[in-house]
Backbone as a printed PyTorch tensor [residue, N CA C, xyz], in Angstrom:
tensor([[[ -20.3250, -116.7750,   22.1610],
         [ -21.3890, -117.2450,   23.0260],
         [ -20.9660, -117.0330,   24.4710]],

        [[ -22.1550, -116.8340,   25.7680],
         [ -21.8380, -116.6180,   26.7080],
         [ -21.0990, -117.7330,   27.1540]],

        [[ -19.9580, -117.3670,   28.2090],
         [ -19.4830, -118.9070,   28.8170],
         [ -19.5190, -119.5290,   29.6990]],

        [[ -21.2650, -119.1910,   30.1820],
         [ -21.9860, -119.7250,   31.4100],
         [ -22.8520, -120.7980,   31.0630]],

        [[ -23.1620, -121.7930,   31.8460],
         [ -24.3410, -122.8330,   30.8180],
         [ -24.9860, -121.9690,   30.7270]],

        [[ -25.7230, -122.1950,   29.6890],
         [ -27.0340, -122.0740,   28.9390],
         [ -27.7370, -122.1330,   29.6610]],

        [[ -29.5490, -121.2990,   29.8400],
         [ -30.3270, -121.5830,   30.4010],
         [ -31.1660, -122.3760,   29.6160]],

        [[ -31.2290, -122.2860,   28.2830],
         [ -32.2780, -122.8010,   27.8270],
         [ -31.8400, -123.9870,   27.0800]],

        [[ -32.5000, -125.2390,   26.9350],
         [ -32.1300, -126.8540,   25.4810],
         [ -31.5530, -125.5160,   24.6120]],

        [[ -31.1710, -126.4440,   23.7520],
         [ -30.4350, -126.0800,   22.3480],
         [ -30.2340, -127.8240,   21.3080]],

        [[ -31.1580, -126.7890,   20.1850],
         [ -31.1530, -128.1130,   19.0000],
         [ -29.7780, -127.4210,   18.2150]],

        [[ -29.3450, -128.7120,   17.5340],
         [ -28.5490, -128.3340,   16.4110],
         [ -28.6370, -129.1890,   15.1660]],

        [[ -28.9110, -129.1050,   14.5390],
         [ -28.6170, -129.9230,   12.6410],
         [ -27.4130, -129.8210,   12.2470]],

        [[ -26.7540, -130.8140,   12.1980],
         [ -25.6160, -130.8630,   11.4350],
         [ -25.3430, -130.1990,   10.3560]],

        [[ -24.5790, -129.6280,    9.8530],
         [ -24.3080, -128.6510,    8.8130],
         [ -22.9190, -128.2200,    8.1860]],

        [[ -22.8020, -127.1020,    9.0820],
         [ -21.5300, -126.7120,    8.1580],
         [ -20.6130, -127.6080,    9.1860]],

        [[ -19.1230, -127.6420,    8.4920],
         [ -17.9890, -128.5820,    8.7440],
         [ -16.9220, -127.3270,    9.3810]],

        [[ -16.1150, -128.4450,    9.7250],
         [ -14.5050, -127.1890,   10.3410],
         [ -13.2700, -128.3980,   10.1740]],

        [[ -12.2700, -128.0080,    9.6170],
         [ -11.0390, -128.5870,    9.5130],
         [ -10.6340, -128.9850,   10.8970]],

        [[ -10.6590, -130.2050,   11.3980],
         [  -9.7770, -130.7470,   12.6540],
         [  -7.9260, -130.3390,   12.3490]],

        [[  -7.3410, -130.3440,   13.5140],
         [  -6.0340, -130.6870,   13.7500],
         [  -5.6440, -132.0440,   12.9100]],

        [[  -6.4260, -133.0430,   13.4510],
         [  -6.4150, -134.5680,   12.9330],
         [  -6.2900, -134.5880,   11.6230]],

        [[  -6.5570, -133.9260,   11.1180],
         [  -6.9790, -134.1470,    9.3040],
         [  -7.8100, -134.5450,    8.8560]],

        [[  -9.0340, -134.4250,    9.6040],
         [ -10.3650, -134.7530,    9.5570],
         [ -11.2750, -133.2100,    9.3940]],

        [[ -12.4770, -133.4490,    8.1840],
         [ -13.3080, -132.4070,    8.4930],
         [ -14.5970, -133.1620,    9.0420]],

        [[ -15.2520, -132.1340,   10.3350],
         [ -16.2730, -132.8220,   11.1180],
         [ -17.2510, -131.6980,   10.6410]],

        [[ -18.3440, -132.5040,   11.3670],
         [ -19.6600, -131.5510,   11.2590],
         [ -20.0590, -130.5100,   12.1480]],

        [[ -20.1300, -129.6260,   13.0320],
         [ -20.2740, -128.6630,   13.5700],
         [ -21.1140, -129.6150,   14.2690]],

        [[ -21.1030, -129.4670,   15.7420],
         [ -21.9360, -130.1930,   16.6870],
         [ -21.9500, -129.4010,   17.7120]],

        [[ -22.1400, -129.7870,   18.9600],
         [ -22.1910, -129.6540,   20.4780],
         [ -21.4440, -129.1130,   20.8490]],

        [[ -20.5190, -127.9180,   21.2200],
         [ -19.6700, -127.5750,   21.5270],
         [ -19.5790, -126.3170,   22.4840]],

        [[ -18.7680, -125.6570,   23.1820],
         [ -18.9270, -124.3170,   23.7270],
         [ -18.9000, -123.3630,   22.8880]],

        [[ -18.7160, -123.1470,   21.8860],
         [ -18.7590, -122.4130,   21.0280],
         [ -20.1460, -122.1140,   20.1930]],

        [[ -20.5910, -123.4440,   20.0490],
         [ -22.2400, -123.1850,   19.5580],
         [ -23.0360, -122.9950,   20.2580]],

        [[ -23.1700, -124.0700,   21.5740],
         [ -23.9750, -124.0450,   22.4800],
         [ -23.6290, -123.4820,   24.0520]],

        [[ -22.3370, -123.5940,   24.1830],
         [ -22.2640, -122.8200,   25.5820],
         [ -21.9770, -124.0830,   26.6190]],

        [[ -21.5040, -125.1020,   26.0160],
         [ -21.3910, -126.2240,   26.9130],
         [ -20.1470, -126.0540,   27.0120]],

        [[ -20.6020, -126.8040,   28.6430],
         [ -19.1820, -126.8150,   29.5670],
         [ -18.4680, -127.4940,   29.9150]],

        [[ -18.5410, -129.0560,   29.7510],
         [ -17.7290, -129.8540,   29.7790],
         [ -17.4030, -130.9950,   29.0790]],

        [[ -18.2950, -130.8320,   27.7830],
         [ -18.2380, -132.1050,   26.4000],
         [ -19.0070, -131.1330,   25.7870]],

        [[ -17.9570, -131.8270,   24.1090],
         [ -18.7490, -132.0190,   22.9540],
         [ -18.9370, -132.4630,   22.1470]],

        [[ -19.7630, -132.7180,   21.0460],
         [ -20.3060, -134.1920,   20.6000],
         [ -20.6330, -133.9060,   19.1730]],

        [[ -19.8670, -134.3160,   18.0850],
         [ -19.9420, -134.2600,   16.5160],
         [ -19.8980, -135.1710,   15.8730]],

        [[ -19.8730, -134.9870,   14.4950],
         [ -20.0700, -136.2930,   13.6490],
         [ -18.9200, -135.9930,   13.1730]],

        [[ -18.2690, -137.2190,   12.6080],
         [ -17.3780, -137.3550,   11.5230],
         [ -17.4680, -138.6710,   10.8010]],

        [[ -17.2950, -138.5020,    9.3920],
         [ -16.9910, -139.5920,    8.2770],
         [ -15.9780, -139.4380,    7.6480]],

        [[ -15.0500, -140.4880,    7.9210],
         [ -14.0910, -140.7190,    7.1810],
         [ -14.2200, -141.3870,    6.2520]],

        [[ -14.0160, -140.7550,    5.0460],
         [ -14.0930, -141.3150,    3.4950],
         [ -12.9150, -142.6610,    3.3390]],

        [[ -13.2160, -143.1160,    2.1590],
         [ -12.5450, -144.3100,    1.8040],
         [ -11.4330, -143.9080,    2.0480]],

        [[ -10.0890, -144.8290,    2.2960],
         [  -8.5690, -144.3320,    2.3190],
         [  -8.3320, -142.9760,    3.2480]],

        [[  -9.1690, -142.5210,    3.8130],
         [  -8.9940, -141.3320,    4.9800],
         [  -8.1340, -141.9000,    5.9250]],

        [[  -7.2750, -141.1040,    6.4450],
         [  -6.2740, -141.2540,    7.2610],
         [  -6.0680, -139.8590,    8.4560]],

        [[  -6.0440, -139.8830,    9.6990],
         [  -5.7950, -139.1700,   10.6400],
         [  -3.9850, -138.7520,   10.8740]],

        [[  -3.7690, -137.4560,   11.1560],
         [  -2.7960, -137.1580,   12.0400],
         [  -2.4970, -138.1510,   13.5330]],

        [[  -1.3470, -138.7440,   13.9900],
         [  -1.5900, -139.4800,   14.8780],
         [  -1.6220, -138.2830,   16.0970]],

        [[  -2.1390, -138.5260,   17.2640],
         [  -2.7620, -137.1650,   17.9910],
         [  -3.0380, -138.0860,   19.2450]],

        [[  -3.3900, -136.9100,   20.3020],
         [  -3.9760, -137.2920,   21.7180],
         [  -4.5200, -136.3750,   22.2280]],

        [[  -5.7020, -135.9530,   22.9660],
         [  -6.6120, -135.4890,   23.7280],
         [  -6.0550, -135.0550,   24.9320]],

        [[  -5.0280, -134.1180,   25.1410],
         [  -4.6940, -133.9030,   26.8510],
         [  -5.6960, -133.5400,   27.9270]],

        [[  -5.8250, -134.5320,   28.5400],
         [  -6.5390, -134.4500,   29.8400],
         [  -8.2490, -134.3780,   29.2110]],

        [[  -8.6780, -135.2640,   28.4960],
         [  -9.7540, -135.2080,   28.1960],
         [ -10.1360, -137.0320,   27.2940]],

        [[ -11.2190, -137.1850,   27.9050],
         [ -11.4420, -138.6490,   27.0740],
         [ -12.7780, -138.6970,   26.6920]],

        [[ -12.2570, -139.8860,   25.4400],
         [ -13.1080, -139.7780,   23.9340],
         [ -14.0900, -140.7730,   24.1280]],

        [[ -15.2070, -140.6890,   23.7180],
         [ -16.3300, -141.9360,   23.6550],
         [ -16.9870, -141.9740,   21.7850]],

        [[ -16.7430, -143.1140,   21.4240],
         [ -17.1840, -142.8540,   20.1500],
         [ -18.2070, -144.1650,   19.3940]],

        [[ -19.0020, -143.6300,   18.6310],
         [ -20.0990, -144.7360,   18.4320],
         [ -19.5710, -144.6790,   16.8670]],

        [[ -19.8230, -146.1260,   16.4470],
         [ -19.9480, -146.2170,   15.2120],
         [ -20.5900, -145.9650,   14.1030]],

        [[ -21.1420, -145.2290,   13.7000],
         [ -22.9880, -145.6810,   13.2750],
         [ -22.6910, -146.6140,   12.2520]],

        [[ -21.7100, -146.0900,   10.8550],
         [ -21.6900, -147.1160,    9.5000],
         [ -20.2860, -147.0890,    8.8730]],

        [[ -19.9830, -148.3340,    8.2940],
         [ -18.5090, -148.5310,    7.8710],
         [ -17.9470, -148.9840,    8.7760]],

        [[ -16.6630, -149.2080,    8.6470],
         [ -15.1830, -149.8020,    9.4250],
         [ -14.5980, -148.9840,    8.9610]],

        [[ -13.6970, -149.0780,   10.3340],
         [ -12.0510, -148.3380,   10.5080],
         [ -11.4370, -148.9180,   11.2720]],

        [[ -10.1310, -148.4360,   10.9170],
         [  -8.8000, -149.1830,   12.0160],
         [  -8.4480, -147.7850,   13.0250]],

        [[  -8.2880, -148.3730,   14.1770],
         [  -7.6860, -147.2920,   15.4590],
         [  -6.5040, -148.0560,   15.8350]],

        [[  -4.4130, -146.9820,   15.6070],
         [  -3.7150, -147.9170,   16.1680],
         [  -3.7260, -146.6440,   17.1920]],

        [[  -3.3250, -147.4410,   18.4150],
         [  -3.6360, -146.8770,   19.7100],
         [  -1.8600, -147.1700,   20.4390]],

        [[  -1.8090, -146.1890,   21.3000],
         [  -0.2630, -146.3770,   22.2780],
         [   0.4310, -145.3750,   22.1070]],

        [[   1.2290, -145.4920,   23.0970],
         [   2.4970, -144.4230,   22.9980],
         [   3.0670, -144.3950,   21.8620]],

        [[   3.2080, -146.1400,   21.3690],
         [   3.9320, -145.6600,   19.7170],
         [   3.0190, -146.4850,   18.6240]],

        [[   2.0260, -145.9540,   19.2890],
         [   0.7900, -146.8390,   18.6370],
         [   0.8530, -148.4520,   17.8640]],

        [[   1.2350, -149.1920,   18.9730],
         [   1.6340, -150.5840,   18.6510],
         [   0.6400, -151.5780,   18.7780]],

        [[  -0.7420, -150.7940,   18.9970],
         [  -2.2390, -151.5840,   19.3250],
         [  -2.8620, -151.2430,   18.1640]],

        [[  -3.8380, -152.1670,   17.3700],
         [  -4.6210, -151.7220,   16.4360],
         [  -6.3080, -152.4340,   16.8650]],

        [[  -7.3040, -151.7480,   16.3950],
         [  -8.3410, -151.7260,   16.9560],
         [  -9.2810, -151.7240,   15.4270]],

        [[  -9.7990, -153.1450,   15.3920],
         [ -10.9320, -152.4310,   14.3900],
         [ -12.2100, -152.0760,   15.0240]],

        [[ -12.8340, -151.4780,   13.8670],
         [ -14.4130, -150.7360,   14.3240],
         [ -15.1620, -151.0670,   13.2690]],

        [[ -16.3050, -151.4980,   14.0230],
         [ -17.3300, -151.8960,   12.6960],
         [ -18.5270, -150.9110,   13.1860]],

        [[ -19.1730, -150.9130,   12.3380],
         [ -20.9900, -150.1530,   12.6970],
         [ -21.6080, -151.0420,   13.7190]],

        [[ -21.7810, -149.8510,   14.8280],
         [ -22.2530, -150.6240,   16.2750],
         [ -21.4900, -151.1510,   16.9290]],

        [[ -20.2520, -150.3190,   16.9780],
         [ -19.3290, -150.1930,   18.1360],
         [ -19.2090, -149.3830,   18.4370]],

        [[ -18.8610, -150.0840,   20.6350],
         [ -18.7400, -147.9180,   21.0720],
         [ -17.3370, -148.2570,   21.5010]],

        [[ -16.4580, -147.3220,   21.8050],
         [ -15.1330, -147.1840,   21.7050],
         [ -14.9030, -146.3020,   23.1410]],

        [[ -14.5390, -146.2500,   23.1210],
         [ -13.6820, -145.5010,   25.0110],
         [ -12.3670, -145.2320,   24.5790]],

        [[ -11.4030, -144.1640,   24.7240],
         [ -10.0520, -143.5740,   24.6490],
         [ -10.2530, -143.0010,   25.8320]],

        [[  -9.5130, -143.3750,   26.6910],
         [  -8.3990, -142.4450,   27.4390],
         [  -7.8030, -141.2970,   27.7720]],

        [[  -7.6340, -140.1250,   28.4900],
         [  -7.5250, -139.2200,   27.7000],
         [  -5.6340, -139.6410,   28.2960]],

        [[  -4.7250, -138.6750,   27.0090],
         [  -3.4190, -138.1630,   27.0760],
         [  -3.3060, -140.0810,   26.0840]],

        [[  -4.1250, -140.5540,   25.5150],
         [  -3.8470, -141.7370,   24.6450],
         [  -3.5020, -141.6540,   23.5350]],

        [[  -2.3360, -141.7870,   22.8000],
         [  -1.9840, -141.3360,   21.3070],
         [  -2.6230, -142.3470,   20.6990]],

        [[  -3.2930, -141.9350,   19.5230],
         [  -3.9880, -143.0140,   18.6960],
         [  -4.1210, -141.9300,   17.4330]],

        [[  -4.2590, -142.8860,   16.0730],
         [  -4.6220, -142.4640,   14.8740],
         [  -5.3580, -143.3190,   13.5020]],

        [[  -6.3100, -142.9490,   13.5570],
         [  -7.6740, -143.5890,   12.8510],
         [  -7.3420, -143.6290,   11.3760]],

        [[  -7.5730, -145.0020,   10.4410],
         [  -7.8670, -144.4500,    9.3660],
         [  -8.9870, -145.5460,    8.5310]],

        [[  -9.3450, -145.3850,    7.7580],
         [ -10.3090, -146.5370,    6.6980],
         [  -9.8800, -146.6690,    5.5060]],

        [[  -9.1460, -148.2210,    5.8250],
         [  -8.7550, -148.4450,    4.4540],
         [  -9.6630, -148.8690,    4.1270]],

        [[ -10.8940, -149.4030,    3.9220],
         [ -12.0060, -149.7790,    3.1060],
         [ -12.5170, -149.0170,    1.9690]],

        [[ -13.6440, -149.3280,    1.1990],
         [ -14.2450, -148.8910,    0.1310],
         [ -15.0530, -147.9730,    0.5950]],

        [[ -15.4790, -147.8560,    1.9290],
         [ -17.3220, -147.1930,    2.0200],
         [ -16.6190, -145.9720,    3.3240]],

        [[ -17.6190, -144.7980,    3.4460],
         [ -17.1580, -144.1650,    3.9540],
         [ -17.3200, -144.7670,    5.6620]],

        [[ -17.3110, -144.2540,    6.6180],
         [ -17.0960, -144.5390,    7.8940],
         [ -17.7760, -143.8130,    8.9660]],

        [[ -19.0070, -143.7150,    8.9670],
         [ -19.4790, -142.8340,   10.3420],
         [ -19.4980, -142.7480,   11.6360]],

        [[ -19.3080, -141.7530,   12.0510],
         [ -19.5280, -142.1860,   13.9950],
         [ -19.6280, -141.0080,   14.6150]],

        [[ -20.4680, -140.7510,   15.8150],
         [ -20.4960, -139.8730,   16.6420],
         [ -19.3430, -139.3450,   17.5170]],

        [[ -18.9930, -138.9550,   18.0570],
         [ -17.8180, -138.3250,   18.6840],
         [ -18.5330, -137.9210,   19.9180]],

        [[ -18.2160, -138.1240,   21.0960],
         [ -17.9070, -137.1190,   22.2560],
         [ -16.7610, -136.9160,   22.7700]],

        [[ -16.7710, -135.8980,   23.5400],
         [ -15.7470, -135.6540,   24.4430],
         [ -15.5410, -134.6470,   25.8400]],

        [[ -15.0040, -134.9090,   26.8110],
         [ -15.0160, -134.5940,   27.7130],
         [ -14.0690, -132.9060,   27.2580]],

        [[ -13.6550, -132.1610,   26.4250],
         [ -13.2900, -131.0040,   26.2010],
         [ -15.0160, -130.5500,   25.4930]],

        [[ -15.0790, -129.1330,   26.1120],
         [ -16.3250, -128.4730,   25.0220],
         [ -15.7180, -127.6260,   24.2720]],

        [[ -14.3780, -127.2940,   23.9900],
         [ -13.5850, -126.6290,   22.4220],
         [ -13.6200, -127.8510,   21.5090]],

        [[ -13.4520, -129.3300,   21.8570],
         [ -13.3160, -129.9580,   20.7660],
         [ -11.8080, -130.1860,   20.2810]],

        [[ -11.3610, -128.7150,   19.9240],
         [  -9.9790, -129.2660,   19.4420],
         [  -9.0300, -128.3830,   20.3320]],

        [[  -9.1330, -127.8750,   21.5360],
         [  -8.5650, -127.2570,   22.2260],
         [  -7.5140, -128.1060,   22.6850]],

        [[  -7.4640, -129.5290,   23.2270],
         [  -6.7290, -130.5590,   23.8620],
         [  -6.1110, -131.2090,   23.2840]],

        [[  -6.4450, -131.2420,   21.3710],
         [  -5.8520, -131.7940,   20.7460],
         [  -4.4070, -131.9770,   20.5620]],

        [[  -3.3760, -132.4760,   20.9180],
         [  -1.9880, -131.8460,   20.6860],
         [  -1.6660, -133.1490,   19.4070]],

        [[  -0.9590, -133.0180,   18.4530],
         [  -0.6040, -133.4810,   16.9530],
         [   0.6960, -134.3280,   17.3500]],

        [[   1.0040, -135.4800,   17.1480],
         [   2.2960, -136.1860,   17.6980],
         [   2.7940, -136.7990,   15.8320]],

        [[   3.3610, -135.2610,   15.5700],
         [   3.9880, -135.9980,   14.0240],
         [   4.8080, -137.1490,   14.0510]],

        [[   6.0210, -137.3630,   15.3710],
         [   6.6180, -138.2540,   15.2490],
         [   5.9960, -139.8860,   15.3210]],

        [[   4.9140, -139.6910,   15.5140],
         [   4.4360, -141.3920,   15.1990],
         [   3.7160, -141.7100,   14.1770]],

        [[   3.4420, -140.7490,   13.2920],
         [   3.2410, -140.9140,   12.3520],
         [   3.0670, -141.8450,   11.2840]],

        [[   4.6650, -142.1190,   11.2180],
         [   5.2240, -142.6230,   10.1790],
         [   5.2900, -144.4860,   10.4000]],

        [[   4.8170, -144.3350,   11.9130],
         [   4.8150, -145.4350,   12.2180],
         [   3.2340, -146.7380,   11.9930]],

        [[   2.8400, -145.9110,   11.7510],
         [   1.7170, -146.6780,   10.5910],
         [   1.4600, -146.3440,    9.3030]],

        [[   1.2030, -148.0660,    8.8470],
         [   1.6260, -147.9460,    7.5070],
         [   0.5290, -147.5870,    6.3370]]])
């Protein structure tokens, strides 16, 4: 796609998916790549029951995220020593360069919108294996 804005709206339907860094598969959304946007982009993801994230951080880019349905836990920090629950109809704010890693231990899957101030999406992503291990 060109990598000038767009002149014209652009719809999209959720559809096909792409493997995150995170260990998450999302839905194809908003991105420079689909649409030609230039400074956010904005997808869905559901994390299934027992889904668990890579612990990770966003360099130089910050996250806004809505809940729509389900709970999840977010531990958040340098050595992720903050934990955060999320219920349906919560909006969430990250930081950008904030290590955090999501998961749902619950029964039901977990929905929520995603934005972000990157329009690659996973361009900023950088993977922090060593904290990993530090949630249980």
């Amino acid at each position: 796609m060109d990598q000038t804005m767009p002149k014209t709206c652009i719809k999209l339907r959720p559809g096909q998916t792409y493997a995150g860094k995170q260990g998450f598969s999302y839905f194809e959304g908003i991105a420079r790549e689909t649409t030609g946007s230039q400074s956010i982009c904005m997808h869905l993801l559901t994390v299934p029951p027992g889904g668990r994230a890579k612990a990770h951080k966003h360099a130089t880019h910050e996250t806004a995220i809505y809940v729509i349905s389900g709970s999840a836990i977010m531990y958040w920090g340098e050595k992720l020593e903050h934990c955060m629950e999320t219920n349906a109809g919560d909006l969430i704010y990250i930081p950008a360069d904030v290590p955090h890693l999501p998961l749902n231990p619950g029964n039901e899957p977990a929905q929520a919108v995603i934005a972000r101030t990157d329009p690659h999406e996973q361009e900023s992503v950088v993977l922090l294996p060593h904290l990993d291990s530090l949630v249980p």
